Tab-separated table of C-alpha atoms (C1' of nucleotides) in Angstrom:
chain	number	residue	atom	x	y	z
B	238	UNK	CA	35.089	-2.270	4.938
B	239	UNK	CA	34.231	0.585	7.154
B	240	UNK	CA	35.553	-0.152	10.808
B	241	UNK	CA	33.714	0.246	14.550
B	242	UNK	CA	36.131	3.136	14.707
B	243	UNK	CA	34.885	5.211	11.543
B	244	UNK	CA	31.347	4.334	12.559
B	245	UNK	CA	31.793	6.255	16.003
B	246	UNK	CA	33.616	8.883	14.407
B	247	UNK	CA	30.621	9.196	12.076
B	248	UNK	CA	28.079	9.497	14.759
B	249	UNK	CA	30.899	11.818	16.434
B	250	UNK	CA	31.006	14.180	13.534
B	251	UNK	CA	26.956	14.653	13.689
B	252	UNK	CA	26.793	15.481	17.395
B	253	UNK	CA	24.724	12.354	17.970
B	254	UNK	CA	25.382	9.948	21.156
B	255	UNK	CA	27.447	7.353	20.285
B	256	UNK	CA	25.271	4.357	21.710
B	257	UNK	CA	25.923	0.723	20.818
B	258	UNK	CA	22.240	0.604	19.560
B	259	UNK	CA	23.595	3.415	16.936
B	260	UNK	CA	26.705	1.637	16.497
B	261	UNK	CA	25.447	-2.060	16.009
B	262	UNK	CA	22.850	-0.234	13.585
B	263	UNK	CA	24.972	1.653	11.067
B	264	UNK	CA	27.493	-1.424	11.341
B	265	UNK	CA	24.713	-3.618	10.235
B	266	UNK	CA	23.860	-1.617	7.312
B	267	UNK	CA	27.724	-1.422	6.157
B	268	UNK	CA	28.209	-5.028	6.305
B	269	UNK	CA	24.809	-5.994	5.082
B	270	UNK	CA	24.822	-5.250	1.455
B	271	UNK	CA	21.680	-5.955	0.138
B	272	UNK	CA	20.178	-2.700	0.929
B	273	UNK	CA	18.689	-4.247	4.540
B	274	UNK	CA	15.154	-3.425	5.704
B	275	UNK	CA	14.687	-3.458	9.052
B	276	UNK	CA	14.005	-6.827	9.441
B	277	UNK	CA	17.164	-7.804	8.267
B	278	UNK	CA	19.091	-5.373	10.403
B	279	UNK	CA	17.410	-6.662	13.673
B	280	UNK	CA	18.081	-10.406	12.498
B	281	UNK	CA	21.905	-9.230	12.059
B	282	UNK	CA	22.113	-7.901	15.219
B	283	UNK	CA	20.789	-10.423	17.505
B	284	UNK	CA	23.991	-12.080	17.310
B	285	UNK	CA	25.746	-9.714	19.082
B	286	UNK	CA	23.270	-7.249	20.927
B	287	UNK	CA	20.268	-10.061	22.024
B	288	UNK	CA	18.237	-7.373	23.372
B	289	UNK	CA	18.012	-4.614	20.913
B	290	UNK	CA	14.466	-3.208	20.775
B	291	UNK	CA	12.193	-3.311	17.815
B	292	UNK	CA	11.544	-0.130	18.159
B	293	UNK	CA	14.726	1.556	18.854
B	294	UNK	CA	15.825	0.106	15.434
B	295	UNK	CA	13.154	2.428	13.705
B	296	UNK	CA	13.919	5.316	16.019
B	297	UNK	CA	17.830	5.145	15.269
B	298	UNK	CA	17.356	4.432	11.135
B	299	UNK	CA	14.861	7.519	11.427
B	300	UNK	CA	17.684	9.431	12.547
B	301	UNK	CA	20.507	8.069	10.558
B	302	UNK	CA	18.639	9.230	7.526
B	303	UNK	CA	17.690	12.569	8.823
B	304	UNK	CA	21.081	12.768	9.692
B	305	UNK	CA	22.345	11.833	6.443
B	306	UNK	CA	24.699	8.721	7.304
B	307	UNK	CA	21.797	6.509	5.595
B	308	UNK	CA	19.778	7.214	2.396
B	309	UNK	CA	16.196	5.735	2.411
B	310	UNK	CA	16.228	3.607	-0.934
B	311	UNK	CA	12.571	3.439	-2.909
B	312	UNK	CA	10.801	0.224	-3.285
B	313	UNK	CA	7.597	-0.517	-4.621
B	314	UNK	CA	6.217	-3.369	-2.305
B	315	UNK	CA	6.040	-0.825	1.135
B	316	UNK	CA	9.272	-1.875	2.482
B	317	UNK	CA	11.424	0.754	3.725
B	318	UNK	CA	14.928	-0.574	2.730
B	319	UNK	CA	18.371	1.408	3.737
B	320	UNK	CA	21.830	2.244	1.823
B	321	UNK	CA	24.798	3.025	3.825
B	322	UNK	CA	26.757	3.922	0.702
B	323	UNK	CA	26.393	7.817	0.414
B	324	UNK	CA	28.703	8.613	-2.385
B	325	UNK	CA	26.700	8.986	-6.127
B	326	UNK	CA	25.428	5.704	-7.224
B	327	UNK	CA	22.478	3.689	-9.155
B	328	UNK	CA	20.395	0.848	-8.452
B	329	UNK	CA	19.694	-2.268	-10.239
B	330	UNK	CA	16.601	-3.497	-9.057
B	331	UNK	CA	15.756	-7.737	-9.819
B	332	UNK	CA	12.073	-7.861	-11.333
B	333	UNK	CA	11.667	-11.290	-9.705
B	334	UNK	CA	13.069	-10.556	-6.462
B	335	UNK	CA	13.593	-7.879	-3.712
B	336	UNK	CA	17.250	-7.909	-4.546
B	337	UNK	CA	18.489	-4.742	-5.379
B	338	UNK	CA	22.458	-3.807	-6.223
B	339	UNK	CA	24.770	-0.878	-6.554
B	340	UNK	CA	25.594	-0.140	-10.051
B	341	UNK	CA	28.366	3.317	-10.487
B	342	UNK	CA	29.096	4.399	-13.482
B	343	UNK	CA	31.254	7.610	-13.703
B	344	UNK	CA	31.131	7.947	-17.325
B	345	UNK	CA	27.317	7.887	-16.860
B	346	UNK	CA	27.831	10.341	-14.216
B	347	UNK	CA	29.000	12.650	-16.782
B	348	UNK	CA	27.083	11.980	-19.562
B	349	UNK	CA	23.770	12.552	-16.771
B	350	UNK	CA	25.745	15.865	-15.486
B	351	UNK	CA	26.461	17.476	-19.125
B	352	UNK	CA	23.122	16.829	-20.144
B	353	UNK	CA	21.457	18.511	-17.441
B	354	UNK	CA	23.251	21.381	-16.721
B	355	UNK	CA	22.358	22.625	-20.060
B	356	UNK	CA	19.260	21.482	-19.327
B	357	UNK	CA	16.941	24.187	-18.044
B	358	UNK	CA	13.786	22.783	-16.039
B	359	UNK	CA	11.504	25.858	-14.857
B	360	UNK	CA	9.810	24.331	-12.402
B	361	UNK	CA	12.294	21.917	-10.629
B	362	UNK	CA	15.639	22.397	-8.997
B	363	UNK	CA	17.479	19.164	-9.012
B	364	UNK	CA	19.215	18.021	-6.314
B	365	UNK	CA	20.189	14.489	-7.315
B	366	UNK	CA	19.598	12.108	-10.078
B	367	UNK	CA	19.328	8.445	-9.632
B	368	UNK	CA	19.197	5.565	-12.583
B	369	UNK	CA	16.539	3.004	-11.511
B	370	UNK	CA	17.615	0.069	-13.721
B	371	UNK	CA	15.122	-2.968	-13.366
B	372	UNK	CA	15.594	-6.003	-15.076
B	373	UNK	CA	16.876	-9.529	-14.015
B	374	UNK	CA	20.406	-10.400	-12.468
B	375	UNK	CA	21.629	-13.520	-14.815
P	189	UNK	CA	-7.724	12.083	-21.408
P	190	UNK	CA	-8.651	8.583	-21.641
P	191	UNK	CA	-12.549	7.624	-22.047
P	192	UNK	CA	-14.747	5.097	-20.191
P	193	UNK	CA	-15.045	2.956	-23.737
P	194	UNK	CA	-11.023	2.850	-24.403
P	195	UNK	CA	-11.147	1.899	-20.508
P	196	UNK	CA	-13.500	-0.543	-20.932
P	197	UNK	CA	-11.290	-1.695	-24.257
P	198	UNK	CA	-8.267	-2.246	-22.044
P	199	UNK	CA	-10.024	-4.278	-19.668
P	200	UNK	CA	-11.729	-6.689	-22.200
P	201	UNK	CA	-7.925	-6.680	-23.978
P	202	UNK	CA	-6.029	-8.452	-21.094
P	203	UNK	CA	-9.518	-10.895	-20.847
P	204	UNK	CA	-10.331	-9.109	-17.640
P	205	UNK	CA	-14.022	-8.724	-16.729
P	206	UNK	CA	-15.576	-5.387	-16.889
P	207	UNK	CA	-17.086	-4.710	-13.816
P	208	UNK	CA	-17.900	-0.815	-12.309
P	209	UNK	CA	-15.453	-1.358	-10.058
P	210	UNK	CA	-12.180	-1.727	-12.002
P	211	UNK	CA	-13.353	1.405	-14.341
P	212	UNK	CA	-13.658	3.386	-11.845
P	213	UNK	CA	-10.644	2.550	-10.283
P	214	UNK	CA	-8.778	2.326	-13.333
P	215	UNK	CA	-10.614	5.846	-14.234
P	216	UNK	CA	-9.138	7.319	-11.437
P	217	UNK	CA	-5.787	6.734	-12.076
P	218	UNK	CA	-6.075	8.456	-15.167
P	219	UNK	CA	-7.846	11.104	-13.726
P	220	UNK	CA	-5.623	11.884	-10.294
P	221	UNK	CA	-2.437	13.077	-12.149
P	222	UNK	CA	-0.275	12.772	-9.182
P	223	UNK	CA	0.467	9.098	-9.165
P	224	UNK	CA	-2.572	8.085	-6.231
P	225	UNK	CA	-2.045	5.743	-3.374
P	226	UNK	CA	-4.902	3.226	-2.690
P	227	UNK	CA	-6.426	6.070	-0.317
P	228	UNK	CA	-6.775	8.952	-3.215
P	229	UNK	CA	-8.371	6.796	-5.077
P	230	UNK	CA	-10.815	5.506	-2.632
P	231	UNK	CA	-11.630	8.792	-1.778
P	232	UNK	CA	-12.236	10.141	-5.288
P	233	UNK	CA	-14.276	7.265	-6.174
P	234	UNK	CA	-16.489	7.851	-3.295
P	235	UNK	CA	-18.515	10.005	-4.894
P	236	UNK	CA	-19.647	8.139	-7.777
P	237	UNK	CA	-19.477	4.792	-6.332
P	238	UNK	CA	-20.451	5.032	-3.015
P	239	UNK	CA	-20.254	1.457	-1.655
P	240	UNK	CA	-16.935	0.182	-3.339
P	241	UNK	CA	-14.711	-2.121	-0.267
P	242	UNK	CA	-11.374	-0.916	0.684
P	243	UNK	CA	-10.308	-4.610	0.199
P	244	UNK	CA	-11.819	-4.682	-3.817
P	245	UNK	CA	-9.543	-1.830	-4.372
P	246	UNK	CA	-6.328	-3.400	-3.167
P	247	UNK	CA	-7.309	-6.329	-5.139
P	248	UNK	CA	-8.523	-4.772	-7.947
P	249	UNK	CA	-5.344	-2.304	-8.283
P	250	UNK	CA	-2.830	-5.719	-7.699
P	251	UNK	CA	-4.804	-7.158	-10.932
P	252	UNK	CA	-4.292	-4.279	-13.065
P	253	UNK	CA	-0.753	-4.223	-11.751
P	254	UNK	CA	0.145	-8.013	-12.821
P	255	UNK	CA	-1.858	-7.291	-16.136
P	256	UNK	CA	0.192	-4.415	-16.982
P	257	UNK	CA	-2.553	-1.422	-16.970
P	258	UNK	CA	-0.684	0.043	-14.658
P	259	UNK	CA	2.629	0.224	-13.007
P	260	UNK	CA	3.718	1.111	-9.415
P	261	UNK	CA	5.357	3.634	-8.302
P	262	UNK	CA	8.634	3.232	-6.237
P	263	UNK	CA	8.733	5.459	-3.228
P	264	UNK	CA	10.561	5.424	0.041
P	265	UNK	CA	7.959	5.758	2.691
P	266	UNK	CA	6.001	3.102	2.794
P	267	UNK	CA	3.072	3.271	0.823
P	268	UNK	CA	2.296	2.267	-2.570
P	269	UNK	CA	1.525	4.584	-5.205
P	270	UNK	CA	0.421	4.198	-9.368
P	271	UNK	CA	0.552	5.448	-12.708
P	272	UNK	CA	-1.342	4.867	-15.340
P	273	UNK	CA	0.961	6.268	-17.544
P	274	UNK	CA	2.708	2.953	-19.128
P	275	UNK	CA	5.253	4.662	-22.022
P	276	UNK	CA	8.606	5.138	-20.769
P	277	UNK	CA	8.566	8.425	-18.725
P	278	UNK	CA	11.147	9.730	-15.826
P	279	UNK	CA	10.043	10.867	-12.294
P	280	UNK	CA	10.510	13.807	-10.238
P	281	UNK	CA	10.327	13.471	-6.681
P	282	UNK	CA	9.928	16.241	-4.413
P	283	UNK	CA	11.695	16.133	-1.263
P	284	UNK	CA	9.693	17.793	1.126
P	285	UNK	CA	6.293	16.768	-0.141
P	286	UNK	CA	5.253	13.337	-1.163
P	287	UNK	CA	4.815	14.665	-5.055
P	288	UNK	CA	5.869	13.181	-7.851
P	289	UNK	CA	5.902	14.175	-11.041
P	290	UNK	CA	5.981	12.825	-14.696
P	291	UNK	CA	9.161	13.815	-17.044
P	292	UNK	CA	9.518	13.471	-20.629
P	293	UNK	CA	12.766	13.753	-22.390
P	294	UNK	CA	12.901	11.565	-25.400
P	295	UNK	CA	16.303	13.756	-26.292
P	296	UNK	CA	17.436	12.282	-22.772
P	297	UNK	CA	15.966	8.808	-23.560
P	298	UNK	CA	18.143	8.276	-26.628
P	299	UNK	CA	21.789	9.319	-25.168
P	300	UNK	CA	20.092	6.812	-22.760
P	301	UNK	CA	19.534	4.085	-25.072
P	302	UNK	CA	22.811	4.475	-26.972
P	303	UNK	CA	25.049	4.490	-23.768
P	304	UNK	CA	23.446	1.410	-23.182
P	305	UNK	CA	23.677	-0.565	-26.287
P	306	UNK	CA	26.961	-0.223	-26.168
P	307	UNK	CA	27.023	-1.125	-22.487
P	308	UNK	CA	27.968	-4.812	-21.923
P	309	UNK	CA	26.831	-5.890	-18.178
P	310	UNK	CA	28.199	-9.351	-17.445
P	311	UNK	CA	25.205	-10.030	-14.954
P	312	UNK	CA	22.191	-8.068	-16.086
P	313	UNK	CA	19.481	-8.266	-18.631
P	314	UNK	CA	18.320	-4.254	-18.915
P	315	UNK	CA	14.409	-4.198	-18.847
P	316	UNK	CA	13.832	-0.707	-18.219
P	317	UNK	CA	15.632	2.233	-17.288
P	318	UNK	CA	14.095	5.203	-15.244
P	319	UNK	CA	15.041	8.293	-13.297
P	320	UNK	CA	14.563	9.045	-10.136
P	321	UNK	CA	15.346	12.968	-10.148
P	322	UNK	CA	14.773	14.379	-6.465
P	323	UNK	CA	14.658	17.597	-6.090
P	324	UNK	CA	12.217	20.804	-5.137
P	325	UNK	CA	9.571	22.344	-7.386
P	326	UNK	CA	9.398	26.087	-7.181
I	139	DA	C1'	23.383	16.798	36.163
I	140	DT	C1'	20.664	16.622	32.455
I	141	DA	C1'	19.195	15.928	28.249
I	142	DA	C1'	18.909	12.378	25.015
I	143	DT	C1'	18.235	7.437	24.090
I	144	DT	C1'	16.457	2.955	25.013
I	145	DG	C1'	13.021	-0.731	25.915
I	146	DC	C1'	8.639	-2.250	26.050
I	147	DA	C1'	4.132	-2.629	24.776
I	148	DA	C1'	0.341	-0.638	22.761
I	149	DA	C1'	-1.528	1.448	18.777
I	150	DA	C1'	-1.551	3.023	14.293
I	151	DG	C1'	-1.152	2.691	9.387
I	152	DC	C1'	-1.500	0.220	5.094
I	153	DT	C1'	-2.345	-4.048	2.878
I	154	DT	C1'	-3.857	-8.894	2.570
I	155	DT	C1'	-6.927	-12.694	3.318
I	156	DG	C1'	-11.200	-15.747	3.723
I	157	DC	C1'	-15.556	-16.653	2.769
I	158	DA	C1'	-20.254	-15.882	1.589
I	159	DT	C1'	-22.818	-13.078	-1.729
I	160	DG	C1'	-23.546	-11.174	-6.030
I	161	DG	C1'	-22.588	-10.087	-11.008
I	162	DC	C1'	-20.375	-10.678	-15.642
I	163	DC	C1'	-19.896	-13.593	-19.732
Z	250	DG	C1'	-25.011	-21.630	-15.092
Z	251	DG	C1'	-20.541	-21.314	-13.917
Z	252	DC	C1'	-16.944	-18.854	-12.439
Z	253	DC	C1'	-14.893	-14.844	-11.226
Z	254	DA	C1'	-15.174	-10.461	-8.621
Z	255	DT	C1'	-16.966	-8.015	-4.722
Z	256	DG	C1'	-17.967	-6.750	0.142
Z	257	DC	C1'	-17.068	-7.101	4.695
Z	258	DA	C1'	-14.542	-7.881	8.583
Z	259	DA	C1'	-10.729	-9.959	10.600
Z	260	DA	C1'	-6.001	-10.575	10.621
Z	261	DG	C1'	-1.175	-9.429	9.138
Z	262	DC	C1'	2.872	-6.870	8.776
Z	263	DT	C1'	5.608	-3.002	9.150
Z	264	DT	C1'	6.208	1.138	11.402
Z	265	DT	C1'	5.155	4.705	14.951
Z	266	DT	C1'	4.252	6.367	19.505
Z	267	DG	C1'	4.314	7.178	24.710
Z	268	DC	C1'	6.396	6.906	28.817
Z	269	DA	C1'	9.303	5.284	32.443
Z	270	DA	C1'	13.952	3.750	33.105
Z	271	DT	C1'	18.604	4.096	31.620
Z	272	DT	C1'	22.794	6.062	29.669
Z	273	DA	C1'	26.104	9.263	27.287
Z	274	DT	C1'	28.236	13.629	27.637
DNA sequence: ATAATTGCAAAAGCTTTGCATGGCC
DNA sequence: GGCCATGCAAAGCTTTTGCAATTAT
C-alpha cells in the first residue's frame, strides 16, 4: 500500500510538478495490480477525476517511465502495459489471457546473478535480467 | 539458412496451403535476423513480390503465429515483432535502439530447468521460460 | 512571473476487417 | 469445383501531437 503522501513525495524527489493528473496516475498504477494499460488507468480514474484527458494520461505515463517511477512491461499483442513495482522482479505471463503477475524469487536472483557475473558476454553489457515465465495460472 | 523446399515442407506440415505469399513471408523471417515487424518484412519482400497487400501480411503472419511457425516477439512499444527461430533461445534487448538479439546458453538453460523442477508453484503450470536481458551492445 | 502541464481534438501509426476476386488442392 | 487465401480499401484501436488555456512553483 503506497499512500497519496509517498506518491507526492515521489514526484517531489524527481523535480516533477506534483499535479493531481500525476498523482491520480501513479496512484492508479499502485492500486491497480494487473500491470494496467492505459485503458484501465483512465477507467480507474474516472471515479474520482471525471475529466482527466485521454491524452494527458499518455503524456504523464511517458514521463513516469522516463522518469523511472514506472517500468514499461513487454507484451506481445501492441499494448503498452505499466508496472509500478520498481524493485527486481519476474513476470508470469497467462497464455490464454492478458493477465500477467509478479513472480520474485531471491534465490533465483542469485542463482541469475552468480551465473552471470562469471559470465563474460563481449558484445553486451547487461543492465537487467528479467524471467518471462508463460504458461497458464491454475 | 533455411531453403524454399524445407519452407514449403513446413507449410504443407501444419496442412497450410502453399501459396507465394506465405513463403515469402515466412522466407523473410528467416532471412531478416533481427526479429522483423510487419513493416521489414513488407519492405524486403517488395522486391521480389511486388504486389503482395499490407492486409495478406498481417493475416498471413497471425496464421503462421497460431500454427506455430513462428512466435512473437514481446516488446514494450507497441508494435509487434517475430522470430522464426522456434527452439528455446533468450533475448537481448537493447535499450536505446529497438534491437533485439538471439542468446543461446544451454549451460544457462539447465541450472534453469533444474531450479525449476524442483520448484513447486501452487498456481502455475510452467510452459516456457525466457529471458529478457536489457542491456547495451558495444 | 514563468515555465511546465493540461485538455481537446485532430492526426498518426499499426493492425484488423469485409467482401469480391483469384488461386491452390 | 470447392474452398481457402489474397487484394484492396475502409475502419478500428491505441497512441501521439499541436496549441491555447490553465496551473504549480
Amino acid at each position: 500500500m503506497v499512500s497519496k503522501s509517498e506518491i507526492i513525495e515521489k514526484l517531489k524527489g524527481k523535480q516533477l510538478k506534483v499535479t493531481p493528473q500525476r498523482v491520480a496516475i501513479l496512484e492508479a498504477c499502485y492500486q491497480l495490480n494487473n500491470h494496467p494499460g492505459a485503458e484501465n488507468i483512465i477507467h480507474f480514474i474516472k471515479d474520482h477525476h471525471p475529466h482527466i484527458s485521454v491524452g494527458t494520461v499518455y503524456k504523464v505515463l511517458d514521463s513516469l517511465v522516463e522518469n523511472k517511477l514506472l517500468k514499461r512491461v513487454k507484451t506481445e499483442n501492441g499494448i503498452m502495459r505499466y508496472d509500478a513495482v520498481l524493485s527486481s522482479h519476474h513476470h508470469l505471463y497467462c497464455e490464454e489471457t492478458d493477465r500477467i503477475e509478479d513472480y520474485v524469487d531471491v534465490e533465483l536472483d542469485s542463482i541469475l546473478n552468480n551465473y552471470f557475473r562469471g559470465k563474460k558476454m563481449k558484445n553486451f553489457k547487461i543492465k537487467d535480467i528479467k524471467l518471462q515465465i508463460t504458461g497458464k495460472f491454475k
